[in-house]
XYZ file of C-alpha atoms in Angstrom:
275
model
C 2.776 72.556 -7.481
C 5.445 69.893 -8.650
C 9.185 70.458 -7.550
C 11.333 71.376 -10.615
C 14.777 72.625 -10.859
C 16.473 74.666 -13.603
C 20.182 75.712 -13.714
C 22.421 77.881 -15.888
C 25.596 76.433 -17.151
C 28.199 76.925 -19.823
C 27.556 74.430 -22.562
C 29.612 74.386 -25.685
C 30.775 77.983 -24.977
C 27.251 79.354 -24.657
C 25.283 80.196 -21.505
C 22.300 77.809 -21.610
C 19.422 77.086 -19.135
C 18.730 73.531 -18.486
C 16.431 71.458 -16.320
C 17.491 68.856 -13.988
C 16.436 65.242 -14.240
C 18.136 63.070 -11.560
C 21.920 63.529 -12.182
C 21.564 64.930 -15.720
C 20.951 68.249 -17.004
C 19.002 68.616 -20.182
C 19.022 71.703 -22.566
C 16.005 72.686 -24.591
C 17.408 71.185 -27.763
C 17.950 67.678 -26.063
C 21.678 67.869 -25.299
C 22.575 66.209 -22.008
C 25.402 66.586 -19.532
C 25.982 65.060 -16.216
C 25.464 67.347 -13.193
C 29.050 66.438 -11.955
C 30.514 67.629 -15.255
C 28.725 70.743 -15.735
C 30.420 74.381 -15.318
C 27.638 76.018 -13.322
C 26.870 79.702 -13.326
C 24.461 81.497 -10.824
C 21.021 80.182 -11.589
C 19.592 83.818 -12.122
C 20.874 87.169 -13.349
C 19.523 89.568 -10.759
C 19.358 93.421 -10.930
C 19.952 93.485 -7.237
C 20.693 91.320 -4.203
C 19.152 92.289 -0.938
C 20.209 90.592 2.301
C 18.227 90.368 5.550
C 20.489 90.807 8.579
C 20.220 88.718 11.687
C 17.010 86.775 10.792
C 17.694 83.457 12.676
C 16.856 83.214 16.487
C 19.878 81.142 17.142
C 22.202 83.853 15.478
C 20.836 86.398 17.503
C 21.157 84.499 20.737
C 24.845 83.767 19.712
C 25.557 87.385 19.411
C 23.522 88.475 22.422
C 21.640 90.856 20.031
C 18.192 92.346 20.675
C 15.566 91.469 18.163
C 14.633 94.727 16.186
C 10.911 95.238 15.476
C 11.469 94.847 11.737
C 14.227 93.492 9.596
C 17.353 95.260 8.728
C 18.985 94.851 5.201
C 22.210 95.256 3.216
C 22.990 95.126 -0.390
C 25.450 92.769 -2.341
C 26.270 93.840 -5.876
C 25.510 91.294 -8.609
C 29.144 91.576 -9.601
C 29.920 89.529 -6.552
C 27.969 86.535 -7.762
C 29.609 82.937 -8.239
C 28.299 79.784 -9.287
C 28.142 76.152 -7.763
C 31.796 74.697 -7.222
C 33.383 78.185 -7.939
C 36.496 79.405 -6.046
C 35.978 82.056 -3.349
C 38.792 84.277 -3.169
C 40.101 85.531 0.224
C 42.297 88.591 -0.654
C 45.957 88.200 0.246
C 46.572 89.804 3.767
C 42.951 89.092 4.932
C 42.107 86.651 7.692
C 38.549 86.861 8.549
C 36.422 85.386 5.545
C 33.453 83.854 7.136
C 31.036 81.414 5.581
C 27.184 82.077 5.986
C 24.930 79.241 4.722
C 21.540 80.532 3.626
C 18.324 80.148 1.742
C 17.628 82.757 -1.017
C 14.328 83.878 -2.457
C 14.114 84.244 -6.230
C 11.692 86.991 -7.474
C 9.530 85.796 -10.347
C 7.227 88.603 -11.083
C 7.642 92.416 -10.823
C 6.621 93.196 -7.317
C 5.676 96.651 -5.756
C 3.493 97.439 -2.839
C 2.245 93.768 -2.321
C 0.695 92.419 0.867
C 2.216 89.584 2.886
C -0.799 87.253 2.041
C 0.091 87.801 -1.740
C 3.774 87.680 -1.625
C 4.126 83.935 -2.468
C 2.650 84.734 -5.915
C 5.738 86.861 -6.569
C 8.235 84.234 -5.691
C 9.568 82.140 -8.582
C 11.274 79.744 -6.225
C 14.324 79.325 -4.021
C 18.121 78.542 -4.246
C 21.135 78.057 -1.895
C 23.441 80.788 -1.075
C 26.733 81.183 0.884
C 26.741 85.000 1.837
C 30.503 85.266 2.532
C 31.553 88.147 4.694
C 35.100 89.639 4.772
C 35.187 90.991 8.192
C 38.764 92.503 7.759
C 36.942 95.578 6.370
C 34.155 95.684 9.068
C 35.640 98.624 10.676
C 36.521 100.559 7.401
C 32.794 99.970 6.333
C 31.346 101.505 9.367
C 28.147 99.483 9.048
C 27.713 99.954 5.250
C 29.184 96.268 4.383
C 30.079 97.493 0.939
C 33.526 95.715 1.252
C 32.624 93.226 3.841
C 29.882 91.749 1.579
C 30.500 93.129 -1.954
C 33.837 91.919 -2.979
C 34.231 89.612 -6.035
C 33.061 85.957 -5.464
C 31.496 86.482 -2.100
C 27.956 85.855 -3.437
C 27.896 82.047 -3.999
C 24.441 80.979 -5.175
C 22.978 77.783 -6.745
C 23.169 75.050 -7.848
C 19.654 75.652 -9.316
C 16.394 77.541 -9.109
C 14.011 75.222 -7.396
C 10.268 75.784 -8.003
C 7.438 74.245 -5.830
C 9.569 74.013 -2.814
C 7.984 75.555 0.380
C 10.050 76.648 3.319
C 8.760 74.806 6.464
C 11.061 72.768 8.902
C 13.679 71.755 6.584
C 17.299 71.477 8.024
C 19.907 73.933 6.952
C 23.560 72.794 7.237
C 26.915 74.307 6.335
C 30.020 71.843 6.104
C 33.788 72.722 6.079
C 35.950 69.932 4.920
C 33.032 67.451 5.539
C 32.287 68.656 9.069
C 29.076 70.213 10.000
C 29.679 73.802 11.239
C 26.224 75.289 11.068
C 23.008 73.515 11.724
C 19.493 74.876 12.176
C 16.023 74.827 10.785
C 14.454 77.199 8.283
C 11.485 77.592 10.637
C 13.922 79.428 13.026
C 13.725 82.377 10.855
C 12.185 85.407 12.447
C 10.682 86.907 9.498
C 9.125 84.641 6.755
C 10.030 84.886 3.162
C 6.663 86.387 2.326
C 7.333 89.132 4.945
C 10.587 89.961 3.413
C 9.208 90.244 -0.017
C 6.344 92.448 1.061
C 8.504 94.664 3.476
C 11.016 95.370 0.594
C 8.376 95.855 -2.066
C 6.774 98.748 -0.022
C 9.781 100.974 -0.929
C 11.169 99.503 -4.203
C 10.414 97.507 -7.183
C 11.551 93.891 -7.123
C 12.368 92.533 -10.582
C 12.300 89.034 -12.005
C 15.490 87.262 -11.101
C 16.222 89.482 -7.994
C 17.642 87.724 -4.989
C 16.690 88.096 -1.193
C 19.137 86.350 1.128
C 17.256 85.358 4.187
C 19.992 85.202 6.775
C 22.199 82.574 8.325
C 22.009 80.629 11.503
C 24.531 80.656 14.298
C 28.305 79.583 14.013
C 29.537 81.628 11.091
C 33.308 81.444 11.553
C 36.403 82.208 9.221
C 37.636 79.776 6.717
C 41.121 79.276 5.180
C 42.483 78.836 1.603
C 42.277 75.095 0.742
C 39.026 74.639 2.640
C 36.115 72.934 0.942
C 32.594 74.228 2.082
C 29.237 73.173 1.251
C 25.527 74.390 2.148
C 22.657 71.909 2.248
C 19.020 72.355 2.714
C 16.478 69.526 2.219
C 14.949 69.867 -1.136
C 17.351 72.529 -2.508
C 20.255 70.393 -2.767
C 24.128 71.142 -2.080
C 26.110 74.119 -2.846
C 29.913 73.674 -2.923
C 32.896 75.769 -3.248
C 36.606 75.907 -2.522
C 38.436 78.903 -0.846
C 41.619 80.264 -2.518
C 44.161 83.007 -1.607
C 44.244 86.028 -3.950
C 47.344 86.351 -5.903
C 48.382 89.877 -5.311
C 48.088 92.066 -2.141
C 45.365 94.921 -2.054
C 46.796 98.067 -3.421
C 48.366 100.398 -0.825
C 47.714 103.505 -2.776
C 44.018 103.670 -2.117
C 41.480 102.793 0.477
C 41.618 101.153 3.987
C 43.873 98.188 4.562
C 42.596 94.993 6.157
C 42.385 95.297 9.967
C 41.641 93.552 13.144
C 39.940 94.989 16.258
C 37.694 93.769 19.138
C 34.696 94.598 17.031
C 36.051 92.609 14.044
C 36.767 89.601 16.258
C 33.517 89.854 18.034
C 31.527 89.336 14.939
C 33.950 87.121 12.952
C 34.384 84.721 15.840
C 30.788 84.765 16.857
C 31.480 86.129 20.454
C 29.093 89.038 20.611
C 27.581 91.808 18.178
C 29.704 94.803 18.176
C 27.661 96.931 15.804
């Protein structure tokens, strides 16, 4: 199957799906725009985003965690999604916003109760993700990851949906201000993309456009406002963003405030898993 890439962008005020040809994006009506000049949206509009937790061997080793017999998952709401070159917001008063470079599966067909051997038939393609985590709320969430993973802008995906790409031994790297901070290979995943699809489809219906984040390698660390972050995987391109600080403090009248603890620091700084 040939490798092709589509993206979703804002073009003359409308949301348009375009195909990538070299450094240009081409709309169905023939309009062209340079990749560098486009306003990117997430490449798909999912009904749900499901994330595999601790799916790289080097991440398990870093956190001194025991490998479970099957994957664990958490959700990110679609409202957290952000496109290529967007601004990821660290709320004012928070300190532990961590990058997590990943590969994301894009579901192409309605999937329910499928076998591992059939799972690839239900995958439309793949995209890049940066599954940002706001660890200041890890104690407050008590394992639910609702605020840690679900805040606005913490689901960076793109630039495009790549069809025909097959995960094998491609390198995955995350950069902060041009310096490599994460580096691994997609073959260090514990559970394959086909396994994840089949596992999830046992219990729920996966819809076209749904995203499965496949986990991050070792060395997820906090970033600061002003940092430029990028995720690269061979064949999937480069996903970039900047980090900015929120304008106003989180309201004091409702909810838990941002907090630090040994547990927060252990995960945010990669010292050991404190789940």
